[in-house]
């Protein structure tokens, strides 16, 4: 290490905070790559008697540095709190699991009994969960009370691994007479979706001691919300429920309202931006009338709630003497409805608890239109489920032409049903991972050949269709990358291709740039963000477009927030260009 680097590190370490059993390197921007880089950190750890809390947030720890830090931790049996959020900035995803394994093994060796583990804001993805899976299952976590994994990009796979580890921890700790008694669980912005949420709900139901659950922005729809509601009913000590920016609809809201009737300790309910709608709000109002006497905060903002339902919620809080905040902003009350809402609360002498109504959407649509919307959404969900089931069948059996009678195969007939051929037009019209793979090894060449790269709109459309099937699985990921490379290399190498027009149209279709045309943004940005993360690293990509892309991906945007892991990966790559 150069002398100036050592001086800089020494200066940072001089700011290290020590006290109350806590050693903190928080926010020092230390770049610990090698064992040598970590020498001073190790020294401080080794010399700290009675270490109970270690803060490493806001630094970046590599595999080698993690190994030697871990060695120092092997003798710290009194360690109880690991504040290890945002400690892998700039690291490759492949570096994070081995670093976490080293640190976790050290805690197990030390015989530590953790109370808090915070790994938030580490973009480790599903594989990263494997890095601390053994730790979660070990005696070091039998005493765990707080688990914080916000904004880690775990995905469905990571959620399932996590759920299984928590169940195993509970099983093993119960066998020793001291069951895992987790109190606080935080896992916002992780793309858990229904399957991940349902797996975790099963674990929550087994644990039964939760007091706070924070799972905002996870793409969870009513099946996952319903599973969580059933699990929450078992956790009678729940005080805080934060499911902001998921999608309840009536089914999920009604299920959650039923659970709220059974809970007696709830203080904070955050269902903001959850599409609760009027029927869901009425169900929650009924729950409020029946109990929730300790409620301090209720957030039902931006939920498409109409005036009458919002007024019912207001009337239901009359006896909530501990209520400090009611947020009904961004709904559809109209000017008159807002006034009526304020009058009701004034009548209860509770006007001060009402938050701003500045973003009220005004009275919109009648109930019939709302019911039609809900029916359409339910139909779409059913169609999605059918597609998923069909894709599962395709993996095991191959597709069968729905226009011809299905052949009945006896148990003795082992002849596989042949998959019909797929052409480029079929894939681009109805993209799926299976169709892309069935195009064969020449899929990249075929799609590039059959796309008119002189037409920017056609290139953008093809790119979005290809990226929509992205999966973090080797065959699909490779096929998406190779096909994208062939298409974009052909486009960018053409003298007539307008790169500026391309990035503009792409941003419009992603919903990041407004257009006078009515263009429906893609339903999920995850695939295109992960694909762009690959594209911008290639030689064919014009580096002049990087600042434009970075500027728009950095801006606050709800669709981007729901894909925070992919967004973080792309921004990190753009920053390094």
Coordinates of C-alpha atoms in Angstrom, one line a residue:
X1 CA 0.0 0.0 0.0
X2 CA 1.4 3.4 -0.9
X3 CA 2.4 5.8 1.9
X4 CA -0.3 8.3 0.9
X5 CA -2.9 5.6 1.0
X6 CA -1.8 4.6 4.5
X7 CA -2.0 8.2 5.6
X8 CA -5.5 8.5 4.2
X9 CA -6.6 5.3 6.0
X10 CA -5.1 6.5 9.3
X11 CA -6.9 9.8 9.0
X12 CA -10.2 7.9 8.4
X13 CA -9.6 5.6 11.3
X14 CA -8.9 8.5 13.5
X15 CA -12.6 9.3 13.1
X16 CA -13.5 5.8 14.4
X17 CA -16.1 6.0 17.1
X18 CA -15.8 3.9 20.2
X19 CA -18.2 3.6 23.1
X20 CA -20.8 1.6 24.7
X21 CA -19.3 -1.7 23.4
X22 CA -19.6 -0.3 19.9
X23 CA -16.8 0.0 17.3
X24 CA -17.8 2.1 14.3
X25 CA -16.2 2.7 11.0
X26 CA -19.5 4.0 9.6
X27 CA -19.3 6.2 6.5
X28 CA -15.5 6.3 6.3
X29 CA -15.4 5.2 2.6
X30 CA -12.6 2.7 3.4
X31 CA -11.6 0.6 0.4
X32 CA -10.5 -2.7 1.9
X33 CA -9.3 -5.0 -0.9
X34 CA -6.4 -6.8 0.6
X35 CA -5.2 -8.1 4.0
X36 CA -2.8 -5.2 4.1
X37 CA -5.6 -2.7 3.5
X38 CA -7.4 -4.0 6.5
X39 CA -4.5 -4.1 8.9
X40 CA -5.6 -1.0 10.9
X41 CA -9.2 -2.1 11.0
X42 CA -8.2 -5.5 12.3
X43 CA -5.9 -3.9 15.0
X44 CA -8.8 -1.9 16.3
X45 CA -11.1 -4.9 16.4
X46 CA -8.5 -7.1 18.2
X47 CA -7.7 -4.4 20.8
X48 CA -11.4 -3.7 21.5
X49 CA -12.4 -5.6 24.7
X50 CA -16.1 -6.4 25.1
X51 CA -17.0 -5.7 21.5
X52 CA -20.8 -5.9 21.2
X53 CA -21.5 -3.9 18.1
X54 CA -19.5 -3.5 14.9
X55 CA -20.5 -0.9 12.3
X56 CA -19.0 -1.3 8.8
X57 CA -21.6 0.7 6.8
X58 CA -20.5 3.0 4.0
X59 CA -17.2 1.2 3.2
X60 CA -16.3 -1.4 0.7
X61 CA -14.9 -4.8 1.8
X62 CA -13.3 -7.3 -0.7
X63 CA -13.0 -11.0 -0.3
X64 CA -9.4 -11.0 1.0
X65 CA -10.1 -8.2 3.5
X66 CA -13.2 -10.0 4.7
X67 CA -11.1 -13.1 5.4
X68 CA -8.7 -11.3 7.7
X69 CA -11.4 -9.2 9.4
X70 CA -13.2 -12.5 10.0
X71 CA -10.1 -14.0 11.6
X72 CA -10.1 -11.1 14.1
X73 CA -13.8 -11.6 14.8
X74 CA -13.3 -15.3 15.7
X75 CA -12.4 -14.3 19.3
X76 CA -15.3 -11.8 19.8
X77 CA -17.9 -13.9 21.5
X78 CA -19.7 -11.0 23.0
X79 CA -20.6 -9.5 19.6
X80 CA -24.4 -9.0 19.4
X81 CA -25.0 -6.4 16.6
X82 CA -23.6 -6.4 13.1
X83 CA -24.4 -3.2 11.3
X84 CA -23.1 -4.3 7.9
X85 CA -25.3 -2.4 5.4
X86 CA -23.8 -0.8 2.3
X87 CA -20.4 -2.4 2.8
X88 CA -19.8 -3.8 -0.7
X89 CA -20.0 -0.7 -2.9
X90 CA -18.4 -1.3 -6.3
X91 CA -17.9 -5.0 -5.7
X92 CA -18.8 -7.7 -8.2
X93 CA -21.8 -9.8 -7.2
X94 CA -19.5 -12.8 -7.2
X95 CA -17.3 -11.3 -4.5
X96 CA -20.1 -10.8 -2.0
X97 CA -21.1 -14.4 -1.1
X98 CA -17.5 -15.6 -0.2
X99 CA -17.0 -12.4 1.9
X100 CA -20.2 -13.0 3.8
X101 CA -19.4 -16.7 4.3
X102 CA -16.1 -15.7 5.9
X103 CA -17.7 -13.2 8.2
X104 CA -20.5 -15.6 9.1
X105 CA -18.2 -18.5 9.8
X106 CA -16.2 -16.3 12.1
X107 CA -19.3 -15.4 14.2
X108 CA -20.2 -19.1 14.4
X109 CA -16.6 -20.0 15.5
X110 CA -16.7 -17.2 18.1
X111 CA -19.8 -18.5 19.6
X112 CA -21.5 -15.1 19.2
X113 CA -25.2 -14.7 20.0
X114 CA -26.5 -12.1 17.6
X115 CA -29.4 -9.8 18.4
X116 CA -29.3 -7.7 15.2
X117 CA -28.0 -8.4 11.7
X118 CA -28.3 -5.6 9.2
X119 CA -27.1 -6.3 5.6
X120 CA -29.3 -3.7 3.9
X121 CA -28.3 -1.9 0.7
X122 CA -25.9 -4.6 -0.4
X123 CA -26.8 -5.5 -4.0
X124 CA -26.0 -9.2 -3.6
X125 CA -29.0 -10.7 -5.3
X126 CA -30.3 -14.3 -4.8
X127 CA -26.8 -15.7 -4.6
X128 CA -25.9 -13.4 -1.8
X129 CA -28.5 -15.0 0.5
X130 CA -26.4 -18.2 0.2
X131 CA -23.6 -16.2 1.7
X132 CA -25.3 -15.9 5.1
X133 CA -27.6 -18.9 4.9
X134 CA -25.3 -21.0 7.2
X135 CA -25.1 -18.1 9.7
X136 CA -28.9 -17.9 9.9
X137 CA -29.2 -21.6 10.6
X138 CA -26.4 -21.6 13.2
X139 CA -26.6 -21.1 17.0
X140 CA -25.2 -17.6 16.5
X141 CA -28.7 -16.6 15.2
X142 CA -30.9 -18.5 17.7
X143 CA -31.0 -15.2 19.7
X144 CA -31.7 -13.0 16.7
X145 CA -34.3 -10.3 17.2
X146 CA -33.7 -7.9 14.3
X147 CA -33.0 -8.9 10.7
X148 CA -32.7 -6.1 8.2
X149 CA -32.3 -6.9 4.5
X150 CA -33.6 -3.8 2.8
X151 CA -32.8 -3.2 -0.9
X152 CA -30.7 -6.3 -1.5
X153 CA -32.2 -7.5 -4.8
X154 CA -33.0 -10.9 -3.3
X155 CA -35.7 -11.8 -5.7
X156 CA -38.1 -14.7 -5.4
X157 CA -35.2 -17.2 -5.2
X158 CA -33.5 -15.3 -2.4
X159 CA -36.7 -14.9 -0.6
X160 CA -37.3 -18.7 -0.6
X161 CA -33.7 -19.4 0.6
X162 CA -34.2 -16.9 3.4
X163 CA -37.5 -18.3 4.4
X164 CA -36.1 -21.9 4.5
X165 CA -33.1 -20.7 6.6
X166 CA -35.4 -18.9 9.1
X167 CA -37.6 -22.0 9.5
X168 CA -34.5 -24.2 10.1
X169 CA -33.2 -21.7 12.6
X170 CA -36.5 -21.9 14.5
X171 CA -36.6 -25.7 14.3
X172 CA -33.0 -26.0 15.7
X173 CA -33.4 -23.4 18.4
X174 CA -36.7 -24.8 19.5
X175 CA -35.0 -28.2 19.9
X176 CA -32.7 -26.5 22.4
X177 CA -35.6 -25.0 24.3
X178 CA -35.1 -21.4 23.2
X179 CA -37.1 -20.9 20.0
X180 CA -36.0 -18.1 17.6
X181 CA -38.0 -15.0 18.7
X182 CA -37.5 -12.6 15.8
X183 CA -39.1 -9.2 16.5
X184 CA -38.2 -6.9 13.5
X185 CA -38.0 -8.0 9.9
X186 CA -37.1 -5.5 7.1
X187 CA -36.9 -6.5 3.5
X188 CA -38.2 -3.7 1.3
X189 CA -37.2 -3.3 -2.4
X190 CA -36.3 -6.9 -3.0
X191 CA -38.6 -8.1 -5.8
X192 CA -39.9 -10.8 -3.6
X193 CA -43.2 -10.9 -5.5
X194 CA -46.0 -13.4 -4.6
X195 CA -43.8 -16.5 -4.4
X196 CA -41.1 -14.9 -2.2
X197 CA -43.7 -13.3 0.0
X198 CA -45.6 -16.5 0.4
X199 CA -42.5 -18.4 1.4
X200 CA -41.6 -15.8 4.0
X201 CA -45.2 -15.8 5.3
X202 CA -44.9 -19.5 6.0
X203 CA -41.8 -18.7 8.1
X204 CA -43.5 -15.8 9.9
X205 CA -46.4 -18.1 10.8
X206 CA -43.9 -20.6 12.4
X207 CA -42.0 -17.9 14.3
X208 CA -45.0 -16.0 15.7
X209 CA -43.1 -13.3 17.6
X210 CA -42.8 -10.5 15.1
X211 CA -43.4 -6.9 16.2
X212 CA -42.5 -5.1 13.1
X213 CA -42.6 -6.1 9.4
X214 CA -41.4 -3.8 6.7
X215 CA -41.8 -5.1 3.1
X216 CA -42.5 -2.1 0.9
X217 CA -42.0 -2.1 -2.9
X218 CA -41.8 -5.9 -3.5
X219 CA -44.3 -6.4 -6.4
X220 CA -46.6 -8.4 -4.1
X221 CA -50.1 -8.9 -5.4
X222 CA -53.2 -10.3 -3.6
X223 CA -52.1 -13.9 -3.3
X224 CA -48.9 -12.9 -1.5
X225 CA -50.7 -10.3 0.5
X226 CA -53.3 -12.8 1.6
X227 CA -50.5 -15.3 2.7
X228 CA -48.9 -12.5 4.7
X229 CA -52.2 -11.6 6.3
X230 CA -52.7 -15.1 7.5
X231 CA -49.2 -15.2 8.9
X232 CA -49.6 -11.8 10.6
X233 CA -52.7 -13.1 12.4
X234 CA -50.5 -15.6 14.3
X235 CA -48.0 -12.8 15.3
X236 CA -50.2 -11.2 17.9
X237 CA -47.5 -8.8 19.1
X238 CA -47.3 -7.0 15.8
X239 CA -47.0 -3.2 16.2
X240 CA -45.8 -2.0 12.8
X241 CA -47.0 -3.3 9.4
X242 CA -45.4 -1.5 6.4
X243 CA -46.4 -2.9 3.0
X244 CA -46.2 0.3 1.1
X245 CA -46.3 0.2 -2.7
X246 CA -47.5 -3.3 -3.2
X247 CA -50.8 -4.2 -4.9
X248 CA -53.6 -5.4 -2.5
X249 CA -56.7 -4.9 -4.6
X250 CA -60.0 -5.8 -2.9
X251 CA -59.0 -9.4 -2.2
X252 CA -55.8 -8.6 -0.5
X253 CA -57.3 -5.6 1.4
X254 CA -60.2 -7.7 2.7
X255 CA -57.8 -10.5 3.9
X256 CA -55.6 -8.0 5.6
X257 CA -58.6 -6.3 7.2
X258 CA -59.7 -9.6 8.7
X259 CA -56.3 -10.0 10.3
X260 CA -56.3 -6.5 11.7
X261 CA -59.5 -7.4 13.6
X262 CA -57.5 -10.0 15.5
X263 CA -54.5 -7.9 16.3
X264 CA -54.5 -5.8 19.5
X265 CA -51.0 -4.2 19.6
X266 CA -50.8 -2.5 16.1
X267 CA -49.5 1.1 16.2
X268 CA -48.5 1.8 12.6
X269 CA -50.3 0.6 9.4
X270 CA -48.7 1.7 6.1
X271 CA -50.7 0.6 3.1
X272 CA -49.9 3.7 1.1
X273 CA -49.8 3.2 -2.7
X274 CA -51.2 -0.3 -2.4
X275 CA -54.3 0.0 -4.6
X276 CA -56.6 -0.8 -1.7
X277 CA -59.5 0.9 -3.5
X278 CA -62.9 1.7 -2.0
X279 CA -64.0 -1.8 -1.1
X280 CA -60.7 -2.5 0.6
X281 CA -60.9 0.8 2.5
X282 CA -64.4 -0.1 3.8
X283 CA -63.1 -3.4 5.0
X284 CA -60.3 -1.7 6.8
X285 CA -62.8 0.8 8.3
X286 CA -64.7 -2.1 9.7
X287 CA -61.5 -3.4 11.3
X288 CA -60.9 0.0 12.8
X289 CA -64.4 0.0 14.4
X290 CA -63.8 -3.3 16.0
X291 CA -60.4 -2.6 17.6
X292 CA -56.9 -1.2 16.8
X293 CA -57.2 1.0 19.9
X294 CA -53.4 1.6 20.1
X295 CA -53.2 2.8 16.5
X296 CA -50.9 5.9 16.1
X297 CA -50.5 6.1 12.3
X298 CA -52.7 5.0 9.3
X299 CA -51.5 5.5 5.8
X300 CA -53.9 4.8 3.0
X301 CA -52.6 7.4 0.6
X302 CA -52.7 7.0 -3.2
X303 CA -55.0 3.9 -3.0
X304 CA -57.7 5.0 -5.5
X305 CA -60.2 5.4 -2.6
X306 CA -63.4 7.2 -3.4
X307 CA -65.1 9.8 -1.2
X308 CA -67.7 7.7 0.7
X309 CA -65.1 5.0 1.6
X310 CA -62.6 7.6 2.7
X311 CA -65.3 9.2 4.9
X312 CA -66.1 5.8 6.4
X313 CA -62.4 5.4 7.4
X314 CA -62.5 8.9 9.0
X315 CA -65.7 8.0 11.0
X316 CA -64.1 4.7 12.2
X317 CA -61.2 6.5 14.0
X318 CA -63.4 8.4 16.4
X319 CA -62.3 6.5 19.4
X320 CA -58.6 6.2 18.4
X321 CA -57.2 8.5 21.1
X322 CA -53.6 7.6 20.4
X323 CA -53.8 8.4 16.7
X324 CA -51.2 10.9 15.5
X325 CA -51.5 10.7 11.7
X326 CA -54.1 9.8 9.1
X327 CA -52.9 10.0 5.5
X328 CA -55.5 9.8 2.8
X329 CA -53.7 12.0 0.3
X330 CA -53.7 11.2 -3.4
X331 CA -57.1 9.5 -3.4
X332 CA -60.3 10.5 -5.2
X333 CA -62.3 12.6 -2.8
X334 CA -62.9 15.8 -4.7
X335 CA -63.0 19.2 -3.2
X336 CA -66.3 18.6 -1.4
X337 CA -65.1 15.2 -0.1
X338 CA -61.9 16.8 1.3
X339 CA -64.1 19.4 3.1
X340 CA -66.4 16.7 4.5
X341 CA -63.4 14.7 5.7
X342 CA -62.0 17.7 7.6
X343 CA -65.4 18.4 9.1
X344 CA -65.8 14.8 10.4
X345 CA -62.3 15.0 12.1
X346 CA -63.0 18.4 13.5
X347 CA -66.2 17.0 15.1
X348 CA -64.0 14.4 16.8
X349 CA -61.5 17.1 17.8
X350 CA -58.9 15.3 15.6
X351 CA -58.4 17.7 12.8
X352 CA -54.6 17.9 13.5
X353 CA -54.1 14.2 12.7
X354 CA -55.1 14.6 9.1
X355 CA -52.2 14.9 6.7
X356 CA -52.1 17.0 3.5
X357 CA -54.7 16.4 0.8
X358 CA -52.8 18.5 -1.8
X359 CA -52.5 15.6 -4.2
X360 CA -56.1 14.6 -4.2
X361 CA -57.1 13.2 -7.6
X362 CA -60.6 14.6 -7.5
X363 CA -63.8 12.6 -7.9
X364 CA -63.3 10.1 -10.7
X365 CA -65.2 7.2 -12.3
X366 CA -68.3 5.6 -10.8
X367 CA -68.4 2.4 -8.9
X368 CA -69.3 0.4 -12.0
X369 CA -66.2 1.6 -13.8
X370 CA -64.1 0.7 -10.7
X371 CA -65.6 -2.8 -10.6
X372 CA -64.9 -3.2 -14.3
X373 CA -61.3 -2.2 -13.7
X374 CA -61.0 -4.7 -10.8
X375 CA -62.5 -7.5 -13.0
X376 CA -60.1 -6.7 -15.8
X377 CA -57.1 -6.8 -13.3
X378 CA -58.3 -10.1 -11.9
X379 CA -58.7 -11.5 -15.5
X380 CA -55.1 -10.3 -16.3
X381 CA -53.8 -12.0 -13.1
X382 CA -55.6 -15.2 -14.0
X383 CA -54.2 -15.0 -17.5
X384 CA -50.7 -14.5 -16.1
X385 CA -51.2 -17.5 -13.8
X386 CA -52.3 -19.6 -16.8
X387 CA -49.3 -18.5 -18.8
X388 CA -47.0 -19.5 -15.9
X389 CA -48.7 -22.9 -15.7
X390 CA -48.4 -23.3 -19.5
X391 CA -44.7 -22.4 -19.3
X392 CA -44.2 -25.1 -16.6
X393 CA -45.8 -27.6 -18.9
X394 CA -43.7 -26.4 -21.8
X395 CA -40.5 -27.1 -19.8
X396 CA -41.6 -30.6 -19.0
X397 CA -43.6 -31.6 -22.0
X398 CA -43.2 -29.1 -24.8
X399 CA -46.0 -27.0 -26.2
X400 CA -49.1 -28.5 -27.8
X401 CA -51.0 -26.6 -30.5
X402 CA -54.2 -25.3 -28.8
X403 CA -56.0 -25.4 -32.2
X404 CA -55.7 -29.2 -32.5
X405 CA -57.1 -31.9 -30.3
X406 CA -54.7 -33.0 -27.6
X407 CA -53.4 -36.5 -27.9
X408 CA -54.2 -38.7 -25.0
X409 CA -51.0 -40.5 -23.9
X410 CA -51.2 -43.6 -21.9
X411 CA -48.7 -44.3 -19.1
X412 CA -47.1 -46.9 -21.4
X413 CA -46.5 -44.3 -24.1
X414 CA -43.2 -42.7 -23.3
X415 CA -42.9 -40.8 -26.7
X416 CA -42.5 -37.1 -25.8
X417 CA -44.8 -34.6 -27.3
X418 CA -42.8 -32.7 -29.9
X419 CA -42.5 -28.9 -29.5
X420 CA -43.7 -27.0 -32.5
X421 CA -41.1 -24.8 -34.2
X422 CA -40.8 -21.1 -33.2
X423 CA -40.0 -18.3 -35.6
X424 CA -38.8 -14.8 -34.9
X425 CA -42.2 -13.2 -35.5
X426 CA -43.8 -15.5 -33.0
X427 CA -41.2 -14.8 -30.4
X428 CA -41.4 -11.0 -30.8
X429 CA -45.2 -11.1 -30.7
X430 CA -45.4 -13.3 -27.6
X431 CA -41.9 -13.4 -26.0
X432 CA -41.0 -16.0 -23.4
X433 CA -37.7 -17.5 -22.3
X434 CA -38.7 -20.9 -23.7
X435 CA -39.4 -19.5 -27.1
X436 CA -36.1 -17.6 -27.2
X437 CA -34.2 -20.8 -26.4
X438 CA -36.2 -22.8 -28.9
X439 CA -35.1 -20.4 -31.7
X440 CA -31.8 -22.3 -31.3
X441 CA -28.2 -21.2 -31.4
X442 CA -28.8 -18.9 -34.3
X443 CA -31.4 -16.9 -32.5
X444 CA -29.2 -13.8 -32.3
X445 CA -28.4 -13.8 -36.0
X446 CA -32.1 -14.5 -37.0
X447 CA -33.5 -11.7 -34.9
X448 CA -30.8 -9.2 -36.1
X449 CA -31.4 -10.2 -39.7
X450 CA -35.2 -9.8 -39.5
X451 CA -35.2 -6.5 -37.7
X452 CA -35.1 -3.3 -39.8
X453 CA -32.4 -1.4 -38.0
X454 CA -32.9 1.7 -40.1
X455 CA -36.2 2.1 -38.1
X456 CA -35.4 3.3 -34.6
X457 CA -38.8 2.3 -33.3
X458 CA -38.5 -1.3 -34.5
X459 CA -35.1 -1.6 -32.9
X460 CA -36.4 -0.3 -29.6
X461 CA -39.4 -2.6 -29.7
X462 CA -37.2 -5.6 -30.5
X463 CA -34.8 -4.7 -27.7
X464 CA -37.7 -4.4 -25.2
X465 CA -39.2 -7.7 -26.3
X466 CA -35.9 -9.5 -26.0
X467 CA -35.0 -8.0 -22.6
X468 CA -38.5 -8.8 -21.2
X469 CA -37.6 -12.5 -21.0
X470 CA -34.4 -11.9 -19.0
X471 CA -33.7 -14.3 -16.2
X472 CA -30.7 -14.6 -14.0
X473 CA -30.3 -18.2 -15.2
X474 CA -27.3 -19.1 -17.4
X475 CA -29.1 -20.3 -20.6
X476 CA -31.6 -17.5 -20.8
X477 CA -29.3 -14.8 -19.6
X478 CA -26.7 -15.8 -22.3
X479 CA -29.3 -16.0 -25.0
X480 CA -30.7 -12.5 -24.1
X481 CA -27.2 -11.0 -24.1
X482 CA -26.1 -12.6 -27.4
X483 CA -29.3 -11.7 -29.2
X484 CA -29.1 -8.1 -27.8
X485 CA -25.5 -7.8 -28.9
X486 CA -26.2 -8.9 -32.4
X487 CA -29.2 -6.5 -32.8
X488 CA -27.5 -3.5 -31.2
X489 CA -24.1 -4.0 -32.9
X490 CA -25.9 -4.0 -36.2
X491 CA -27.9 -0.9 -35.4
X492 CA -25.1 1.2 -33.9
X493 CA -22.7 0.3 -36.7
X494 CA -25.1 1.6 -39.4
X495 CA -24.3 5.0 -40.7
X496 CA -28.0 5.9 -40.9
X497 CA -28.9 4.8 -37.4
X498 CA -29.8 7.8 -35.1
X499 CA -28.4 7.0 -31.7
X500 CA -30.0 10.0 -30.0
X501 CA -33.4 9.2 -31.4
X502 CA -32.9 5.6 -30.2
X503 CA -32.2 6.6 -26.6
X504 CA -35.1 9.0 -26.6
X505 CA -37.6 6.4 -27.8
X506 CA -36.2 3.9 -25.4
X507 CA -36.7 6.2 -22.4
X508 CA -40.2 7.0 -23.6
X509 CA -41.1 3.3 -23.7
X510 CA -39.6 2.7 -20.3
X511 CA -41.8 5.5 -18.9
X512 CA -38.9 7.7 -18.0
X513 CA -39.5 10.4 -20.5
X514 CA -42.9 12.0 -21.3
X515 CA -44.2 12.0 -24.9
X516 CA -47.1 13.7 -26.6
X517 CA -48.0 10.3 -28.0
X518 CA -49.9 7.9 -25.8
X519 CA -47.4 5.1 -25.4
X520 CA -47.9 2.4 -22.7
X521 CA -44.7 1.9 -20.7
X522 CA -43.4 -1.6 -20.3
X523 CA -44.9 -3.3 -17.2
X524 CA -41.6 -4.0 -15.6
X525 CA -38.2 -2.4 -16.0
X526 CA -36.2 -5.2 -14.5
X527 CA -35.4 -7.0 -17.7
X528 CA -34.4 -3.9 -19.7
X529 CA -32.3 -2.5 -16.9
X530 CA -30.4 -5.7 -16.5
X531 CA -29.9 -6.0 -20.3
X532 CA -28.8 -2.4 -20.5
X533 CA -26.3 -3.1 -17.8
X534 CA -24.7 -5.6 -20.2
X535 CA -25.1 -3.4 -23.3
X536 CA -23.4 -0.3 -22.0
X537 CA -20.2 -2.3 -21.3
X538 CA -19.9 -3.4 -24.9
X539 CA -17.6 -1.7 -27.4
X540 CA -20.5 -1.0 -29.8
X541 CA -22.3 1.1 -27.3
X542 CA -21.7 4.9 -27.9
X543 CA -20.3 6.2 -24.6
X544 CA -21.8 9.6 -25.4
X545 CA -25.2 8.1 -24.5
X546 CA -24.1 7.0 -21.0
X547 CA -24.6 10.4 -19.3
X548 CA -28.2 10.7 -20.8
X549 CA -29.1 7.2 -19.6
X550 CA -27.6 7.8 -16.2
X551 CA -29.5 11.1 -15.8
X552 CA -32.9 9.5 -16.4
X553 CA -32.2 6.4 -14.4
X554 CA -31.1 8.5 -11.5
X555 CA -34.3 10.5 -11.3
X556 CA -37.0 9.6 -8.8
X557 CA -39.5 7.2 -10.4
X558 CA -41.8 4.7 -8.9
X559 CA -41.2 2.0 -11.6
X560 CA -37.5 2.3 -11.1
X561 CA -37.9 2.1 -7.3
X562 CA -39.5 -1.3 -7.7
X563 CA -36.4 -2.5 -9.5
X564 CA -33.9 -0.9 -7.2
X565 CA -31.4 -3.8 -7.5
X566 CA -31.3 -3.6 -11.3
X567 CA -31.2 0.2 -11.2
X568 CA -28.3 0.1 -8.7
X569 CA -26.4 -2.3 -10.9
X570 CA -26.8 -0.2 -14.1
X571 CA -25.9 3.1 -12.3
X572 CA -22.9 1.5 -10.8
X573 CA -21.7 0.3 -14.3
X574 CA -22.4 3.7 -15.9
X575 CA -20.4 5.4 -13.2
X576 CA -17.4 3.2 -13.9
X577 CA -17.5 3.8 -17.7

